[in-house]
XYZ file of C-alpha atoms in Angstrom:
500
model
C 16.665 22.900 10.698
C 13.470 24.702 9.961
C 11.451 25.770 13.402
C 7.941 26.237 13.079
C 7.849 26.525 17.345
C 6.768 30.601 17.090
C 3.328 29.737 15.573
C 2.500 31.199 12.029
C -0.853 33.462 12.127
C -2.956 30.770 10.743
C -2.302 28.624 14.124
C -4.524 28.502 17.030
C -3.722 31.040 19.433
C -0.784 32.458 17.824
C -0.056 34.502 20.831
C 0.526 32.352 23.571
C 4.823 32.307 23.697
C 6.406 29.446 22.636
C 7.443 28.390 26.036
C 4.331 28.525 27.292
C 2.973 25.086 25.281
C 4.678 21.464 24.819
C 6.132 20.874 21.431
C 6.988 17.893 19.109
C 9.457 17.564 17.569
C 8.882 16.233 13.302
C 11.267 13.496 12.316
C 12.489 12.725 8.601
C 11.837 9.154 8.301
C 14.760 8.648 5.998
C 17.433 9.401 8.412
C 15.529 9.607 12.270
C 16.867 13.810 12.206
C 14.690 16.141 13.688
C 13.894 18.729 11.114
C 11.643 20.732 12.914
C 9.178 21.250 15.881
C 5.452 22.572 16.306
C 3.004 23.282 19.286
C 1.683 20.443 20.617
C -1.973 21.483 20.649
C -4.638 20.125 22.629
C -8.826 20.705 23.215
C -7.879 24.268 24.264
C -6.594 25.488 20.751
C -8.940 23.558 19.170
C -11.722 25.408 20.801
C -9.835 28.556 20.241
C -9.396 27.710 16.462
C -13.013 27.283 15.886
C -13.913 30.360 17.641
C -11.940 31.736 15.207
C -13.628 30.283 12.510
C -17.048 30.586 13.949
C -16.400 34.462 14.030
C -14.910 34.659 10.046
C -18.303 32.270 9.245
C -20.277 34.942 10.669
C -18.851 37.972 10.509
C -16.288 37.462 7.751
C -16.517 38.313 3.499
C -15.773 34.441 2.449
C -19.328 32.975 2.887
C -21.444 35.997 1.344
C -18.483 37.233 -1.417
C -20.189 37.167 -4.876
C -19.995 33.497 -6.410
C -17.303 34.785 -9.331
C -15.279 36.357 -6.831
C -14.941 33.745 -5.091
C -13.828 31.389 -7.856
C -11.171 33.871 -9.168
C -9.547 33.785 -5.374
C -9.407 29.880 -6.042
C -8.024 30.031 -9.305
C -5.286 32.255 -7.642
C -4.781 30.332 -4.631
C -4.434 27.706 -7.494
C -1.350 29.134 -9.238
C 0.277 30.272 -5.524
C 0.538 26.579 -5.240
C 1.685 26.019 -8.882
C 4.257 28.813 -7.815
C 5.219 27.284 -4.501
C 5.332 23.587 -6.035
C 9.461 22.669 -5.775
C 9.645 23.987 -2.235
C 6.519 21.790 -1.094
C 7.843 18.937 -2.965
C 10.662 19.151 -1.320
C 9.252 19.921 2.512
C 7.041 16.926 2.183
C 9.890 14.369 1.185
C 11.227 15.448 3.858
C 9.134 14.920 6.205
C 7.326 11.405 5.196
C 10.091 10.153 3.670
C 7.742 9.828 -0.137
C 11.083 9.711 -3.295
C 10.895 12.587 -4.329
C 9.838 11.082 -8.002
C 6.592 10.328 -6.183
C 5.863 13.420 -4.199
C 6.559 15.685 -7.366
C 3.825 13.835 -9.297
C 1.297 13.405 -7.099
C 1.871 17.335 -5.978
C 1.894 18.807 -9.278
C -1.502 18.003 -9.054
C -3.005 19.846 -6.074
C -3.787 23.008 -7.737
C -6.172 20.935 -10.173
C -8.350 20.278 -7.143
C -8.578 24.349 -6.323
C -9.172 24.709 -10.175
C -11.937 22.388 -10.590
C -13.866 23.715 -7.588
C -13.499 26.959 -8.993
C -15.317 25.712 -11.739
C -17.610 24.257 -10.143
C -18.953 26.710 -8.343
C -18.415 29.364 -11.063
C -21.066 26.959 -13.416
C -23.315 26.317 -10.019
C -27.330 26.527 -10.649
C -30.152 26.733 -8.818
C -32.696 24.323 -8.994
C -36.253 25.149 -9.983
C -38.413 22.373 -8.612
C -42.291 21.243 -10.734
C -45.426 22.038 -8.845
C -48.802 22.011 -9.302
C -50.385 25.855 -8.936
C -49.169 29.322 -9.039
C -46.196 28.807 -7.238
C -42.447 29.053 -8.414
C -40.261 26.589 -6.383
C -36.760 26.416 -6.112
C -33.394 25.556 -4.285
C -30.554 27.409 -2.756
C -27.349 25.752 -1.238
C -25.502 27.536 1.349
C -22.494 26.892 2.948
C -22.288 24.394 6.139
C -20.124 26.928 8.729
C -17.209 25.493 10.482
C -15.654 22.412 9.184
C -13.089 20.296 10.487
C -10.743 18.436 7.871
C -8.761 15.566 9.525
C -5.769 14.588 7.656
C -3.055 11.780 7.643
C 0.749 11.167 7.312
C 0.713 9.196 3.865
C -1.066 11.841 1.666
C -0.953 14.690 3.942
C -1.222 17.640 1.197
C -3.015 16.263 -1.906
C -5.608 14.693 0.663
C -6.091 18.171 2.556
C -6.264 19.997 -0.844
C -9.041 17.571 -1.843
C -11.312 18.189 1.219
C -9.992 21.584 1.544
C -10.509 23.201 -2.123
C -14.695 22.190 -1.888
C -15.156 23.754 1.864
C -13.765 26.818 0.463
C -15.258 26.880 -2.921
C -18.529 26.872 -1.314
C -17.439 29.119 1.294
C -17.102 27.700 4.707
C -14.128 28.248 7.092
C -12.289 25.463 8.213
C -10.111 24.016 10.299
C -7.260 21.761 9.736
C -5.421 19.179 12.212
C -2.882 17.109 10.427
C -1.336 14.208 11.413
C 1.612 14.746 14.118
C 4.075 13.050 12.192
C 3.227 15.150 9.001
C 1.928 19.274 9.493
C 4.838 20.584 7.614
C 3.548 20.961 4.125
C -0.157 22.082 5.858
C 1.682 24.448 7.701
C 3.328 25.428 4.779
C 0.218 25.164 2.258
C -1.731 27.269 4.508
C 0.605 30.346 4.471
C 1.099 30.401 0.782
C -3.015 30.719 0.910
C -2.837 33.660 3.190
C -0.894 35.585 1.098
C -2.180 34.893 -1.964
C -5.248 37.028 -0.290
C -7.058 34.429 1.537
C -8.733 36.422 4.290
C -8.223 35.803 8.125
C -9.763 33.259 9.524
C -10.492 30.810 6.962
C -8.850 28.214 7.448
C -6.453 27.435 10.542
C -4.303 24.949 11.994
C -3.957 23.558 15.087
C -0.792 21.039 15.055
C -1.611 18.433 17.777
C -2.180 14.725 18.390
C -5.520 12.280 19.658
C -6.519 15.303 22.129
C -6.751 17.857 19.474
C -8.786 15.581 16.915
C -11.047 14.151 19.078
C -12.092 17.544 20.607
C -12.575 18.834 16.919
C -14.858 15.996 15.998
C -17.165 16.672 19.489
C -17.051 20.720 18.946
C -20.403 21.630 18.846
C -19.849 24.313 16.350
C -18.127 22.207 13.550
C -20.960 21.172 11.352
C -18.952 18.761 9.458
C -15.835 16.693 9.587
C -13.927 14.868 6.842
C -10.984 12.186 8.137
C -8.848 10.114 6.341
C -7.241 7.159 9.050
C -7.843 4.362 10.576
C -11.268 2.801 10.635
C -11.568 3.084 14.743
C -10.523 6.724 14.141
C -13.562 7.210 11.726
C -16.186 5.124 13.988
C -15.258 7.258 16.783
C -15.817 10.815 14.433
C -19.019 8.586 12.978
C -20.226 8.692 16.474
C -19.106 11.858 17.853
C -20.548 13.695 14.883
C -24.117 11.845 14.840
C -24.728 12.843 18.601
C -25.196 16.429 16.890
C -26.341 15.900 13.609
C -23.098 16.942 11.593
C -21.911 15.818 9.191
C -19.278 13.306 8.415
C -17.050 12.259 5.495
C -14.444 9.398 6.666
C -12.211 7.725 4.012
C -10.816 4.828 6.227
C -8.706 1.373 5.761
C -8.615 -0.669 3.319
C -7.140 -4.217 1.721
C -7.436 -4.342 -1.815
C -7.703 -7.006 -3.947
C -5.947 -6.781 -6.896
C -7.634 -9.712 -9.185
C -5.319 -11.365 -12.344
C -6.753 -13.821 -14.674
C -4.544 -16.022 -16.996
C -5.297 -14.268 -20.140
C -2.750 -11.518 -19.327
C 0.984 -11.449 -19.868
C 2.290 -12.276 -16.307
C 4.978 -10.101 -16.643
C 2.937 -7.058 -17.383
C 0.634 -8.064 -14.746
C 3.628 -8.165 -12.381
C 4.538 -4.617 -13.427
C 0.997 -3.483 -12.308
C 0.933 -5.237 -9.491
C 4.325 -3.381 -8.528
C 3.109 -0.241 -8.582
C -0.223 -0.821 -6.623
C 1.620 -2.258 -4.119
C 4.591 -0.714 -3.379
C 4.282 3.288 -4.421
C 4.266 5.312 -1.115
C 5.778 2.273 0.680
C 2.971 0.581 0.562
C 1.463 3.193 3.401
C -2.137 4.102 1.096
C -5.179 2.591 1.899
C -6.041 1.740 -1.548
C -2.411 -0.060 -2.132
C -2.703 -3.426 -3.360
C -2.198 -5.499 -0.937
C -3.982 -8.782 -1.986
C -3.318 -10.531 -5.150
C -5.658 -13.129 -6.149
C -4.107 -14.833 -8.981
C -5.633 -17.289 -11.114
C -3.605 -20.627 -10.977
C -2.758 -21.097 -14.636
C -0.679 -17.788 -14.493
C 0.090 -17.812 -10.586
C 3.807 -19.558 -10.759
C 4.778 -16.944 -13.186
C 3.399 -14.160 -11.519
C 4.881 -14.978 -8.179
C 7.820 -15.410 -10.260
C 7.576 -11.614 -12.013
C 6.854 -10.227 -9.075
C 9.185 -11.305 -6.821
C 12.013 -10.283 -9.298
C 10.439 -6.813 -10.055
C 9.741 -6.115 -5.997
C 14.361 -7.142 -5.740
C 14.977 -4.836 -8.101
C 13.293 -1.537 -6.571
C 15.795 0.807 -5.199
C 15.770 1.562 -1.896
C 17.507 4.957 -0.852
C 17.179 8.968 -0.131
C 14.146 9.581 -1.012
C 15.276 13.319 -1.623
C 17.343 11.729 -4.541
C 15.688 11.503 -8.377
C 16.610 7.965 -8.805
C 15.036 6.457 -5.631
C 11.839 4.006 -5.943
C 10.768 3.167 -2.526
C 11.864 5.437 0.884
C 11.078 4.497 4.225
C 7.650 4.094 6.474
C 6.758 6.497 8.565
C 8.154 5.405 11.604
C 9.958 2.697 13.553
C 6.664 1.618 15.133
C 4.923 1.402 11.562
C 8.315 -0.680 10.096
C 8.181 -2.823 12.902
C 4.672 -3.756 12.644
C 5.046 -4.292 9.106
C 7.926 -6.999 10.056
C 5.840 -8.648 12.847
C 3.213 -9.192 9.640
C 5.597 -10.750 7.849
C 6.282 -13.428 10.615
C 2.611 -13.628 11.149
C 2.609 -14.653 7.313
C 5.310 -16.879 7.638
C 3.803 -18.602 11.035
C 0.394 -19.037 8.904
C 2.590 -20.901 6.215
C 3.015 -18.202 3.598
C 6.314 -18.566 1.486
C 8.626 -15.263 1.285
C 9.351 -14.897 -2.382
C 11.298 -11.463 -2.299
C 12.086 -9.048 0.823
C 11.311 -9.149 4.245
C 14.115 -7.677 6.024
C 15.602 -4.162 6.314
C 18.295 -2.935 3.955
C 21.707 -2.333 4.725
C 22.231 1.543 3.756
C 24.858 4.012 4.091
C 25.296 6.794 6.671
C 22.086 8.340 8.086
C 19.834 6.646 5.875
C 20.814 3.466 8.230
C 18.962 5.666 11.082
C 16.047 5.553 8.831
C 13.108 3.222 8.626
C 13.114 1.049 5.516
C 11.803 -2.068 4.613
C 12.432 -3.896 1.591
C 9.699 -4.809 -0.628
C 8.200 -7.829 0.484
C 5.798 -10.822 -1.575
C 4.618 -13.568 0.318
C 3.022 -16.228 -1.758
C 1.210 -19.315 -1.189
C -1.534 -18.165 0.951
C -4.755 -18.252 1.659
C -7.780 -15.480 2.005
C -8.668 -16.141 5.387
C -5.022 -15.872 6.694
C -4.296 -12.665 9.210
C -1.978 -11.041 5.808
C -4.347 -11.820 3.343
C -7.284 -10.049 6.038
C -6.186 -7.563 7.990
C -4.656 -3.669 6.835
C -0.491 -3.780 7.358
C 0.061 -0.099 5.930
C 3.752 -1.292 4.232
C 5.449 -2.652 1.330
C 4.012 -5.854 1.728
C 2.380 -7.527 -0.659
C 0.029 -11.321 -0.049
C -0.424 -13.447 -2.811
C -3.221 -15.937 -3.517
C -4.417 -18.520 -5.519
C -7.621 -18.925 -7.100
C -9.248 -21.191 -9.878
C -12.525 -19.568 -11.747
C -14.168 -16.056 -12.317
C -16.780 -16.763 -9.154
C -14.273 -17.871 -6.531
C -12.107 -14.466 -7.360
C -15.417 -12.567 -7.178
C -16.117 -14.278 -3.121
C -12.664 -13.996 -2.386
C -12.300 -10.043 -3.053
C -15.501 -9.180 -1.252
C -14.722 -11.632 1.730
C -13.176 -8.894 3.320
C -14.565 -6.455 6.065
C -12.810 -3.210 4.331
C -14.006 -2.049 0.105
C -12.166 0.796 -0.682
C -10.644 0.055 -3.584
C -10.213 -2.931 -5.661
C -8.239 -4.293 -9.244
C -8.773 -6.576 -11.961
C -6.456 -7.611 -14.688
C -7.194 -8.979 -17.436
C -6.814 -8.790 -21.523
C -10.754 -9.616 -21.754
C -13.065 -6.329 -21.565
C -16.273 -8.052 -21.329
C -15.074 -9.735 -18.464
C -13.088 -6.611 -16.683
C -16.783 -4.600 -16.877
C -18.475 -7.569 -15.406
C -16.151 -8.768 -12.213
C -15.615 -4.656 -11.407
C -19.563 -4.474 -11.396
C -19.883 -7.291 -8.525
C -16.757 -6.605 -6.707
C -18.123 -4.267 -3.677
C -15.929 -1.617 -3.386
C -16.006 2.076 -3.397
C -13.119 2.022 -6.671
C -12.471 -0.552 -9.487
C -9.243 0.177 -11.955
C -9.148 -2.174 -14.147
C -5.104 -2.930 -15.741
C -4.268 0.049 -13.486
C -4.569 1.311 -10.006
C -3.978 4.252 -8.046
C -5.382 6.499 -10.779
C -7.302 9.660 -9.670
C -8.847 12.881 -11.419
C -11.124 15.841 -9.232
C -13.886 14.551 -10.938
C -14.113 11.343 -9.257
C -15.700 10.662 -6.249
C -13.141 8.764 -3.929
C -13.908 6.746 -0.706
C -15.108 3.057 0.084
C -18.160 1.171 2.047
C -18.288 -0.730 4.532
C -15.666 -0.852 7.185
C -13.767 1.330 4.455
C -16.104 4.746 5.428
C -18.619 6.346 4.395
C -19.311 9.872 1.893
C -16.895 10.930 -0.645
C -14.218 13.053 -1.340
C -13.510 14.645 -4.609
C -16.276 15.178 -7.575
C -19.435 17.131 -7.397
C -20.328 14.775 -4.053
C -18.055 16.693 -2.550
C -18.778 19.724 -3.401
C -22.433 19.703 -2.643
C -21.839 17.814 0.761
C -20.173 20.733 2.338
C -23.760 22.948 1.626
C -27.334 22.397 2.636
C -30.378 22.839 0.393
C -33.347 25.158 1.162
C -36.062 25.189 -0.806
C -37.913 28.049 -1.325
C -41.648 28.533 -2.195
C -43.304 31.506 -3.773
C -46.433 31.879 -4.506
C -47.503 34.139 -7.788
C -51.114 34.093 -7.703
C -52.826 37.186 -7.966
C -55.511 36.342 -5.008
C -54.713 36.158 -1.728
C -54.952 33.176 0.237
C -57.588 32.868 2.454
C -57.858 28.720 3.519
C -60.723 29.275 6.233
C -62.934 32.298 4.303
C -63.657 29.779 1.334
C -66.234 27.355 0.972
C -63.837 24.634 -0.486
C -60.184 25.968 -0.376
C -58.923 23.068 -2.348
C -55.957 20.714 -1.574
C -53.851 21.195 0.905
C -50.222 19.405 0.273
């Protein structure tokens, strides 16, 4: 069992004994084991964490260091993580219960996200702004100070590295609060940046629950936060943040539509439609959730789907050839089921799943759900509506291009959204009036650096990822010089010109 209870250096207050502070014990979703425990920090650590940060800001090399320098550290930090990769793999299977397949692929990427910053900010420039006169105008963008990243169980590394790699590229210190179920591969993340030469102070941890992230989106020296979670998670940082004038980046819930015309092969559609909805368990906010499915194809597509969603293997996620591990948590199964009756009480038809598998040994401790379809209903019913977070998938009818069009934006989340279809003109023009903050069209779940990522309305609000990112965690001045060779003299002059 790996105990993380004596407190790495990059925690808050790593001198306070381990005896002295609660703990909380981290649970492998597969099997219900206990694999490890970590303080349970609360308002005081968090205040002692930013401190910490506060003093690195301002007393610290990271925010002055020369631009290139800084870029080289993140290409190193960059291959630390390359170098670290089958261990963190590994550690975060474990401990949100991800196959293994999964977590290797979307890991392998992190170090792209420290990479592209890098470049970023090694190919940075300075505006130079027109004006009329002898006067040279131009920009500078400096660093915010203390940031607070806020990060959830699903995606817990790839979405810290996101936030994480543009706060340091444009050198601010940071600090990180996880989710409780998931701090393992943070914890573990965050050392392997430490001693690849990340200096003290940057970026710390503090490994607690509500207490600890609501006191880090109120600290009046955190000058901006960026959350991923629930959408009364992000109003609550929305507000807490605007009382001060920080900033805030919140990527919240979502219920995507996933739009199929009849001029695509059901069966590939069905394949598609798979994958959107049932990678990670269905626990992403952009998973596709809601399938509106035009009626000349929608008998065959229940049909595809329903027999591609039985034959996903459920099992270890820790073994290669594993397609779908367990949720979180009891709590998050169990409201997954209760959905599913919900769906069933509206007068939904279960096509494939809806129970919890049979499995051998400890994996029968674990919390699995098999993949579920229900079909036959409509948009305004509670499955088709509201956010579930599991592998459950709502199917729906519809008849003609506008009534898919109403039916994906009559929803009160638009993170991300689908279409498929074998015409192009038509793909361009339904992903142009669907409202949401991402449109794949025959794909989903597809992600680069270079893209911003994060929804409107109740989805959030700012962006993660792309140059958005990046220049969201600075603030412009402008500066003004004048280069006349007179000197200015507004009330000895019998007609000193204009005046802005």
């Amino acid at each position: 069992m790996t105990d993380t209870t004596t407190a790495p250096a990059h925690l808050a207050d790593p001198g306070v004994r381990p005896h002295a502070r609660p703990t909380r014990s981290i649970v492998n979703p597969a099997t219900g084991e206990v694999i490890a425990t970590v303080p349970e920090q609360g308002a005081a650590d968090v205040d002692r964490a930013v401190a910490t940060a506060k003093e690195a800001f301002e007393t610290g090399p990271w925010p002055t260091m020369v631009r290139s320098k800084r870029a080289r550290l993140l290409l190193t930090l960059a291959d630390a993580i390359e170098a670290n990769s089958a261990r963190l793999y590994e550690l975060e299977t474990r401990n949100n219960g991800r196959p293994i397949t999964e977590t290797r692929a979307q890991l392998s990427r992190v170090p792209e996200w420290f990479r592209y910053n890098a470049g970023l900010l090694a190919a940075q420039r300075d505006a130079v702004l027109p004006g009329d006169g002898e006067y040279l105008t131009y920009q500078r963008r400096a660093p915010l100070g203390v940031c607070g990243i806020i990060t959830p169980f699903n995606h817990p590394m790839l979405i810290l590295a996101r936030s994480l790699s543009a706060a340091l590229a444009t050198g601010n210190t940071v600090v990180v609060k996880p989710s409780e179920l998931t701090p393992l591969t943070t914890l573990a993340l965050v050392e392997i940046l430490h001693a690849a030469g990340l200096p003290a102070g940057v970026v710390s941890v503090v490994t607690g629950s509500r207490e600890a992230g609501e006191r880090l989106t109120r600290h009046p020296d955190v000058a901006k936060i960026t959350l991923t979670g629930g959408t009364e998670a992000g109003r609550s940082a929305a507000l807490a943040t605007a009382a001060r004038f920080a900033r805030v980046t919140a990527e919240l819930g979502g219920k995507t539509p996933i739009v199929v015309f009849d001029d695509i092969d059901s069966v590939v559609a069905a394949q598609g439609a798979a994958f959107a909805a049932f990678v990670a368990a269905g626990q992403s906010c952009v998973a596709g959730s809601r399938f509106l499915v035009q009626r000349g194809s929608y008998d065959a597509f229940v049909d595809a789907l329903a027999t591609r969603a039985d034959a996903i293997r459920i099992g270890d996620p820790a073994a290669p050839g594993t397609q779908l591990g367990p949720l979180i948590s009891a709590a998050q199964r169990d409201k997954a089921l209760r959905y599913v009756q919900i769906g069933l009480d509206e007068g939904a038809r279960l096509v494939a799943g809806g129970t919890v598998p049979d499995l051998p040994g400890p994996l029968n401790q674990g919390f699995y759900l098999r993949p579920t379809v229900l079909a036959d209903a409509t948009n305004d019913m509670r499955i088709a509506q509201e956010e579930i977070f599991g592998p459950v998938a709502t199917v729906v009818p519809f008849d003609t291009e506008a009534d898919a069009i109403a039916m994906a934006n009559d929803n009160r989340f638009a993170l991300g959204a689908g279409v498929w279809t074998r015409d192009l003109a038509r793909g361009h023009r339904v992903a142009d009036r669907i409202t949401a903050g991402m449109v794949w069209v025959n794909d989903h779940h597809r992600l680069e650096p270079s893209l911003p990522w994060g929804g409107v309305k109740e989805s959030g609000l700012g962006k993660d990822a792309g140059t958005e990112s990046f220049d969201d965690f600075t603030w412009i001045k402008t500066v003004v010089v004048r280069t006349a060779a007179d000197d200015v003299d507004w009330y000895g002059q019998a007609d000193p010109g204009r005046l802005n």
